[in-house]
Amino acid sequence: MQPISEIHIYDAPETIGLDIDQVAAYLTELLPSVTITPHTDYFTHQLARFTPEQIDQVSDQLVARLAEREISDTDDSDIGTVYDAPRLQEVMRPLLPEDQRGPDHLHIVFLTHCIARQSTDEAEYRLRIQQQGVPLLISTTGFVEALELPREYIFRRAQLEALGAEDQIEELEDDLAARILTYVDPRVTEVAKGYALQAVLGHFLGEAGCESPDCRMFKARTHEELTRAQFSAGTGLCERHARLLDEFTEDAES
Ligand SMILES: [Zn+2]
């Protein structure tokens, strides 16, 4: 296990409904002996250490470097800017104070922007929810866009489109919106709690998810899986992860 000094959580102020104070309170409840600090958004927080002149200089460089990390060849144009996740981390990492770069500090950065990553066996980019590393990135737009929609919905929508049944398509979308996470959804904070916990146990214990679909550590691939793991009635931690968390808390205390 890695030693723990502090967990930092950075806000994505543009994500409507996201309350990182609640996310920090949730982690504090689970890990009472660990210092968990919520901050404003990553760039604002880190740049606050610099003088106005330095900020002017650094900001220009940052804007240029960030633009280089934008990906233009994603299919969907409605989702705003998409960043290459590992390269975005390269731009963000040098802004961390020297004494917070070690593995004893975990920096969890929530972002409204989309992040994508190329798999070694895939030529194209795929949207991601989370990118491990320093800092660790969680895209809230990814909660909505990086997951597969229910198959039954895709099938039904294609049928209705073929028939030109506009009203029924709207009805179908309303029905779907009630069952999955959408934009401007207050449940985004519940999902953020689950992904922050995944970040913590991933970073300090090397836990890469869970097999139980009701566990908050479950790595969802579809909207239905996300709903079930993060905000259904049966949501919680599986027995193994509850036990691991207890042991982790005891170790952190000693
Ligand atoms: Zn589990």
mmCIF file of C-alpha atoms and ligand atoms in Angstrom:
data_model
loop_
_atom_site.group_PDB
_atom_site.id
_atom_site.type_symbol
_atom_site.label_atom_id
_atom_site.label_comp_id
_atom_site.label_asym_id
_atom_site.label_seq_id
_atom_site.Cartn_x
_atom_site.Cartn_y
_atom_site.Cartn_z
ATOM 1 C CA MET A 1 0.000 0.000 0.000
ATOM 2 C CA GLN A 2 1.145 3.530 -0.785
ATOM 3 C CA PRO A 3 1.553 5.906 2.171
ATOM 4 C CA ILE A 4 -1.153 8.589 2.205
ATOM 5 C CA SER A 5 -0.615 12.256 2.945
ATOM 6 C CA GLU A 6 -3.576 13.923 1.300
ATOM 7 C CA ILE A 7 -6.299 13.541 -1.277
ATOM 8 C CA HIS A 8 -7.059 16.648 -3.344
ATOM 9 C CA ILE A 9 -10.308 17.004 -5.269
ATOM 10 C CA TYR A 10 -10.676 19.693 -7.932
ATOM 11 C CA ASP A 11 -14.025 21.050 -9.050
ATOM 12 C CA ALA A 12 -15.459 21.224 -12.565
ATOM 13 C CA PRO A 13 -17.496 24.410 -12.030
ATOM 14 C CA GLU A 14 -19.158 24.143 -15.439
ATOM 15 C CA THR A 15 -20.677 20.776 -14.602
ATOM 16 C CA ILE A 16 -24.170 21.676 -13.438
ATOM 17 C CA GLY A 17 -25.231 19.703 -10.374
ATOM 18 C CA LEU A 18 -21.729 18.588 -9.358
ATOM 19 C CA ASP A 19 -21.027 19.278 -5.688
ATOM 20 C CA ILE A 20 -17.450 18.305 -4.837
ATOM 21 C CA ASP A 21 -17.922 19.237 -1.171
ATOM 22 C CA GLN A 22 -20.351 16.326 -1.037
ATOM 23 C CA VAL A 23 -17.840 14.107 -2.829
ATOM 24 C CA ALA A 24 -15.157 15.086 -0.290
ATOM 25 C CA ALA A 25 -17.595 14.498 2.603
ATOM 26 C CA TYR A 26 -18.415 11.033 1.242
ATOM 27 C CA LEU A 27 -14.721 10.075 1.078
ATOM 28 C CA THR A 28 -14.094 11.565 4.533
ATOM 29 C CA GLU A 29 -16.859 9.412 5.951
ATOM 30 C CA LEU A 30 -15.261 6.318 4.429
ATOM 31 C CA LEU A 31 -11.678 7.377 5.260
ATOM 32 C CA PRO A 32 -11.921 9.455 8.444
ATOM 33 C CA SER A 33 -8.182 9.493 9.090
ATOM 34 C CA VAL A 34 -7.200 10.823 5.660
ATOM 35 C CA THR A 35 -7.060 14.536 4.850
ATOM 36 C CA ILE A 36 -9.359 15.148 1.902
ATOM 37 C CA THR A 37 -9.401 18.682 0.531
ATOM 38 C CA PRO A 38 -11.804 20.071 -2.063
ATOM 39 C CA HIS A 39 -10.428 22.841 -4.271
ATOM 40 C CA THR A 40 -11.724 25.101 -7.008
ATOM 41 C CA ASP A 41 -10.915 24.006 -10.582
ATOM 42 C CA TYR A 42 -7.393 22.715 -11.146
ATOM 43 C CA PHE A 43 -5.939 25.553 -13.228
ATOM 44 C CA THR A 44 -7.357 28.345 -11.051
ATOM 45 C CA HIS A 45 -6.138 26.621 -7.898
ATOM 46 C CA GLN A 46 -2.603 25.911 -9.143
ATOM 47 C CA LEU A 47 -2.128 29.301 -10.820
ATOM 48 C CA ALA A 48 -3.062 31.106 -7.584
ATOM 49 C CA ARG A 49 0.530 30.539 -6.397
ATOM 50 C CA PHE A 50 1.942 32.591 -9.262
ATOM 51 C CA THR A 51 2.291 36.390 -9.572
ATOM 52 C CA PRO A 52 0.017 38.198 -12.091
ATOM 53 C CA GLU A 53 2.990 38.570 -14.500
ATOM 54 C CA GLN A 54 3.806 34.894 -14.259
ATOM 55 C CA ILE A 55 0.167 33.994 -14.753
ATOM 56 C CA ASP A 56 0.035 36.062 -17.974
ATOM 57 C CA GLN A 57 3.070 34.237 -19.257
ATOM 58 C CA VAL A 58 2.006 30.779 -18.156
ATOM 59 C CA SER A 59 -1.592 31.269 -19.365
ATOM 60 C CA ASP A 60 -0.506 32.009 -22.930
ATOM 61 C CA GLN A 61 1.696 28.927 -22.965
ATOM 62 C CA LEU A 62 -1.063 26.831 -21.428
ATOM 63 C CA VAL A 63 -3.666 27.917 -23.951
ATOM 64 C CA ALA A 64 -1.291 27.038 -26.784
ATOM 65 C CA ARG A 65 -0.266 23.723 -25.260
ATOM 66 C CA LEU A 66 -3.870 22.764 -24.476
ATOM 67 C CA ALA A 67 -4.936 23.533 -28.038
ATOM 68 C CA GLU A 68 -2.269 21.107 -29.252
ATOM 69 C CA ARG A 69 -3.869 18.396 -27.150
ATOM 70 C CA GLU A 70 -7.318 18.765 -28.618
ATOM 71 C CA ILE A 71 -8.448 15.900 -30.760
ATOM 72 C CA SER A 72 -10.300 16.883 -33.888
ATOM 73 C CA ASP A 73 -11.045 13.485 -35.390
ATOM 74 C CA THR A 74 -13.805 12.296 -33.074
ATOM 75 C CA ASP A 75 -17.094 11.460 -34.794
ATOM 76 C CA ASP A 76 -19.394 13.435 -32.542
ATOM 77 C CA SER A 77 -19.227 17.204 -32.875
ATOM 78 C CA ASP A 78 -21.845 17.974 -30.187
ATOM 79 C CA ILE A 79 -19.698 17.098 -27.206
ATOM 80 C CA GLY A 80 -17.362 20.108 -27.188
ATOM 81 C CA THR A 81 -13.622 19.920 -26.839
ATOM 82 C CA VAL A 82 -12.093 16.471 -26.502
ATOM 83 C CA TYR A 83 -8.602 16.160 -25.041
ATOM 84 C CA ASP A 84 -6.063 13.404 -25.461
ATOM 85 C CA ALA A 85 -6.037 12.294 -21.815
ATOM 86 C CA PRO A 86 -2.351 11.343 -21.282
ATOM 87 C CA ARG A 87 -1.183 14.475 -23.111
ATOM 88 C CA LEU A 88 -3.535 16.665 -21.104
ATOM 89 C CA GLN A 89 -1.957 15.250 -17.946
ATOM 90 C CA GLU A 90 1.470 16.233 -19.303
ATOM 91 C CA VAL A 91 0.311 19.855 -19.466
ATOM 92 C CA MET A 92 -1.261 19.763 -16.006
ATOM 93 C CA ARG A 93 1.431 17.890 -14.078
ATOM 94 C CA PRO A 94 4.142 20.606 -14.029
ATOM 95 C CA LEU A 95 1.712 22.992 -12.291
ATOM 96 C CA LEU A 96 1.681 20.840 -9.143
ATOM 97 C CA PRO A 97 3.820 22.018 -6.221
ATOM 98 C CA GLU A 98 7.012 19.899 -5.964
ATOM 99 C CA ASP A 99 6.059 18.457 -2.575
ATOM 100 C CA GLN A 100 2.692 17.208 -3.850
ATOM 101 C CA ARG A 101 3.947 15.165 -6.789
ATOM 102 C CA GLY A 102 4.758 11.964 -4.929
ATOM 103 C CA PRO A 103 2.492 8.893 -4.734
ATOM 104 C CA ASP A 104 1.423 9.888 -1.191
ATOM 105 C CA HIS A 105 -0.688 12.679 -2.718
ATOM 106 C CA LEU A 106 -3.648 11.824 -4.901
ATOM 107 C CA HIS A 107 -4.982 14.604 -7.144
ATOM 108 C CA ILE A 108 -8.463 13.907 -8.499
ATOM 109 C CA VAL A 109 -9.414 16.441 -11.168
ATOM 110 C CA PHE A 110 -13.027 16.622 -12.297
ATOM 111 C CA LEU A 111 -13.407 18.018 -15.808
ATOM 112 C CA THR A 112 -16.437 18.991 -17.845
ATOM 113 C CA HIS A 113 -14.442 18.465 -21.044
ATOM 114 C CA CYS A 114 -14.292 15.100 -22.707
ATOM 115 C CA ILE A 115 -11.168 13.008 -22.514
ATOM 116 C CA ALA A 116 -10.217 10.270 -24.924
ATOM 117 C CA ARG A 117 -7.430 7.759 -25.211
ATOM 118 C CA GLN A 118 -6.090 5.559 -27.956
ATOM 119 C CA SER A 119 -5.837 1.901 -27.086
ATOM 120 C CA THR A 120 -2.772 0.103 -28.329
ATOM 121 C CA ASP A 121 -4.860 -2.170 -30.548
ATOM 122 C CA GLU A 122 -7.259 0.521 -31.729
ATOM 123 C CA ALA A 123 -6.406 3.124 -34.305
ATOM 124 C CA GLU A 124 -9.132 5.472 -33.149
ATOM 125 C CA TYR A 125 -9.727 7.420 -29.991
ATOM 126 C CA ARG A 126 -12.404 6.368 -27.538
ATOM 127 C CA LEU A 127 -14.020 8.616 -24.963
ATOM 128 C CA ARG A 128 -13.183 7.738 -21.368
ATOM 129 C CA ILE A 129 -14.609 8.552 -17.985
ATOM 130 C CA GLN A 130 -11.367 8.215 -16.097
ATOM 131 C CA GLN A 131 -7.663 8.556 -16.790
ATOM 132 C CA GLN A 132 -5.343 7.255 -14.089
ATOM 133 C CA GLY A 133 -2.060 8.979 -13.363
ATOM 134 C CA VAL A 134 -0.926 12.364 -12.106
ATOM 135 C CA PRO A 135 -3.231 14.179 -11.919
ATOM 136 C CA LEU A 136 -6.027 11.623 -12.141
ATOM 137 C CA LEU A 137 -8.764 12.860 -14.483
ATOM 138 C CA ILE A 138 -12.517 12.208 -14.309
ATOM 139 C CA SER A 139 -14.672 13.614 -17.121
ATOM 140 C CA THR A 140 -18.248 14.314 -16.060
ATOM 141 C CA THR A 141 -19.298 14.549 -19.709
ATOM 142 C CA GLY A 142 -17.858 11.049 -19.969
ATOM 143 C CA PHE A 143 -20.561 9.841 -17.530
ATOM 144 C CA VAL A 144 -23.064 10.664 -20.274
ATOM 145 C CA GLU A 145 -21.081 10.251 -23.498
ATOM 146 C CA ALA A 146 -18.525 7.494 -22.898
ATOM 147 C CA LEU A 147 -21.096 4.790 -22.154
ATOM 148 C CA GLU A 148 -23.236 2.666 -24.436
ATOM 149 C CA LEU A 149 -26.946 3.386 -24.555
ATOM 150 C CA PRO A 150 -29.363 0.519 -23.880
ATOM 151 C CA ARG A 151 -29.592 -1.755 -26.922
ATOM 152 C CA GLU A 152 -33.348 -1.855 -26.773
ATOM 153 C CA TYR A 153 -33.354 1.957 -27.038
ATOM 154 C CA ILE A 154 -31.037 2.032 -30.063
ATOM 155 C CA PHE A 155 -33.138 -0.640 -31.782
ATOM 156 C CA ARG A 156 -36.449 1.074 -31.033
ATOM 157 C CA ARG A 157 -35.137 4.491 -32.069
ATOM 158 C CA ALA A 158 -33.927 3.135 -35.419
ATOM 159 C CA GLN A 159 -37.373 1.614 -35.974
ATOM 160 C CA LEU A 160 -39.167 4.880 -35.175
ATOM 161 C CA GLU A 161 -36.771 6.887 -37.328
ATOM 162 C CA ALA A 162 -37.477 4.592 -40.253
ATOM 163 C CA LEU A 163 -41.174 5.248 -39.710
ATOM 164 C CA GLY A 164 -40.651 8.986 -39.267
ATOM 165 C CA ALA A 165 -42.518 8.848 -35.943
ATOM 166 C CA GLU A 166 -41.169 12.074 -34.408
ATOM 167 C CA ASP A 167 -43.575 12.195 -31.451
ATOM 168 C CA GLN A 168 -42.798 8.661 -30.448
ATOM 169 C CA ILE A 169 -39.058 9.331 -30.668
ATOM 170 C CA GLU A 170 -39.512 12.192 -28.208
ATOM 171 C CA GLU A 171 -41.499 9.958 -25.891
ATOM 172 C CA LEU A 172 -38.821 7.305 -26.119
ATOM 173 C CA GLU A 173 -36.135 9.861 -25.242
ATOM 174 C CA ASP A 174 -38.100 11.114 -22.230
ATOM 175 C CA ASP A 175 -38.546 7.556 -21.034
ATOM 176 C CA LEU A 176 -34.808 6.927 -21.487
ATOM 177 C CA ALA A 177 -33.811 10.152 -19.687
ATOM 178 C CA ALA A 178 -35.636 8.938 -16.577
ATOM 179 C CA ARG A 179 -33.567 5.754 -16.537
ATOM 180 C CA ILE A 180 -30.052 6.985 -17.333
ATOM 181 C CA LEU A 181 -27.802 9.853 -16.288
ATOM 182 C CA THR A 182 -28.220 12.863 -18.576
ATOM 183 C CA TYR A 183 -26.855 16.414 -18.627
ATOM 184 C CA VAL A 184 -27.976 18.800 -15.867
ATOM 185 C CA ASP A 185 -28.744 15.837 -13.632
ATOM 186 C CA PRO A 186 -28.363 16.228 -9.844
ATOM 187 C CA ARG A 187 -27.353 12.557 -9.655
ATOM 188 C CA VAL A 188 -24.024 13.523 -11.225
ATOM 189 C CA THR A 189 -22.694 14.013 -7.682
ATOM 190 C CA GLU A 190 -23.634 10.418 -6.758
ATOM 191 C CA VAL A 191 -21.757 9.136 -9.795
ATOM 192 C CA ALA A 192 -18.806 11.417 -8.975
ATOM 193 C CA LYS A 193 -18.618 9.870 -5.475
ATOM 194 C CA GLY A 194 -18.345 6.390 -6.954
ATOM 195 C CA TYR A 195 -15.646 7.382 -9.411
ATOM 196 C CA ALA A 196 -13.695 9.282 -6.747
ATOM 197 C CA LEU A 197 -13.767 6.132 -4.614
ATOM 198 C CA GLN A 198 -12.581 4.081 -7.596
ATOM 199 C CA ALA A 199 -9.738 6.585 -7.981
ATOM 200 C CA VAL A 200 -8.735 6.284 -4.318
ATOM 201 C CA LEU A 201 -8.776 2.480 -4.113
ATOM 202 C CA GLY A 202 -7.172 2.260 -7.556
ATOM 203 C CA HIS A 203 -4.348 4.605 -6.603
ATOM 204 C CA PHE A 204 -3.557 3.380 -3.096
ATOM 205 C CA LEU A 205 -4.506 -0.312 -3.334
ATOM 206 C CA GLY A 206 -4.263 -1.054 -7.047
ATOM 207 C CA GLU A 207 -7.955 -2.056 -7.206
ATOM 208 C CA ALA A 208 -9.020 -2.007 -10.853
ATOM 209 C CA GLY A 209 -12.777 -2.314 -10.438
ATOM 210 C CA CYS A 210 -15.158 -4.993 -9.201
ATOM 211 C CA GLU A 211 -17.061 -7.975 -10.547
ATOM 212 C CA SER A 212 -20.200 -7.171 -8.583
ATOM 213 C CA PRO A 213 -22.561 -4.999 -10.685
ATOM 214 C CA ASP A 214 -24.023 -3.417 -7.514
ATOM 215 C CA CYS A 215 -20.650 -2.307 -6.148
ATOM 216 C CA ARG A 216 -19.594 1.304 -6.563
ATOM 217 C CA MET A 217 -16.216 0.013 -7.713
ATOM 218 C CA PHE A 218 -17.847 -1.583 -10.790
ATOM 219 C CA LYS A 219 -16.495 -0.200 -14.074
ATOM 220 C CA ALA A 220 -19.638 0.460 -16.109
ATOM 221 C CA ARG A 221 -19.578 0.160 -19.872
ATOM 222 C CA THR A 222 -23.236 0.991 -20.407
ATOM 223 C CA HIS A 223 -25.677 3.517 -18.984
ATOM 224 C CA GLU A 224 -27.673 0.735 -17.335
ATOM 225 C CA GLU A 225 -24.568 -0.563 -15.574
ATOM 226 C CA LEU A 226 -23.684 2.940 -14.364
ATOM 227 C CA THR A 227 -27.199 3.493 -12.986
ATOM 228 C CA ARG A 228 -27.174 0.149 -11.199
ATOM 229 C CA ALA A 229 -23.702 0.601 -9.661
ATOM 230 C CA GLN A 230 -23.953 4.275 -8.679
ATOM 231 C CA PHE A 231 -27.511 5.320 -7.863
ATOM 232 C CA SER A 232 -29.940 2.430 -7.728
ATOM 233 C CA ALA A 233 -31.572 1.274 -4.493
ATOM 234 C CA GLY A 234 -29.052 -1.565 -4.060
ATOM 235 C CA THR A 235 -25.925 0.575 -4.584
ATOM 236 C CA GLY A 236 -23.107 0.212 -2.087
ATOM 237 C CA LEU A 237 -19.816 -1.519 -1.626
ATOM 238 C CA CYS A 238 -19.571 -5.291 -2.057
ATOM 239 C CA GLU A 239 -18.375 -7.307 0.932
ATOM 240 C CA ARG A 240 -14.818 -7.540 -0.338
ATOM 241 C CA HIS A 241 -14.501 -3.834 -0.989
ATOM 242 C CA ALA A 242 -16.140 -2.909 2.307
ATOM 243 C CA ARG A 243 -13.560 -5.090 4.062
ATOM 244 C CA LEU A 244 -10.657 -3.687 2.003
ATOM 245 C CA LEU A 245 -11.790 -0.180 2.870
ATOM 246 C CA ASP A 246 -11.880 -1.052 6.595
ATOM 247 C CA GLU A 247 -8.343 -2.447 6.443
ATOM 248 C CA PHE A 248 -7.212 0.549 4.437
ATOM 249 C CA THR A 249 -8.674 2.924 7.030
ATOM 250 C CA GLU A 250 -6.945 1.049 9.857
ATOM 251 C CA ASP A 251 -3.614 1.168 8.004
ATOM 252 C CA ALA A 252 -4.039 4.857 7.310
ATOM 253 C CA GLU A 253 -4.627 5.471 11.010
ATOM 254 C CA SER A 254 -1.534 3.617 12.189
HETATM 255 ZN ZN ZN B 1 -16.670 -4.447 -5.032
#
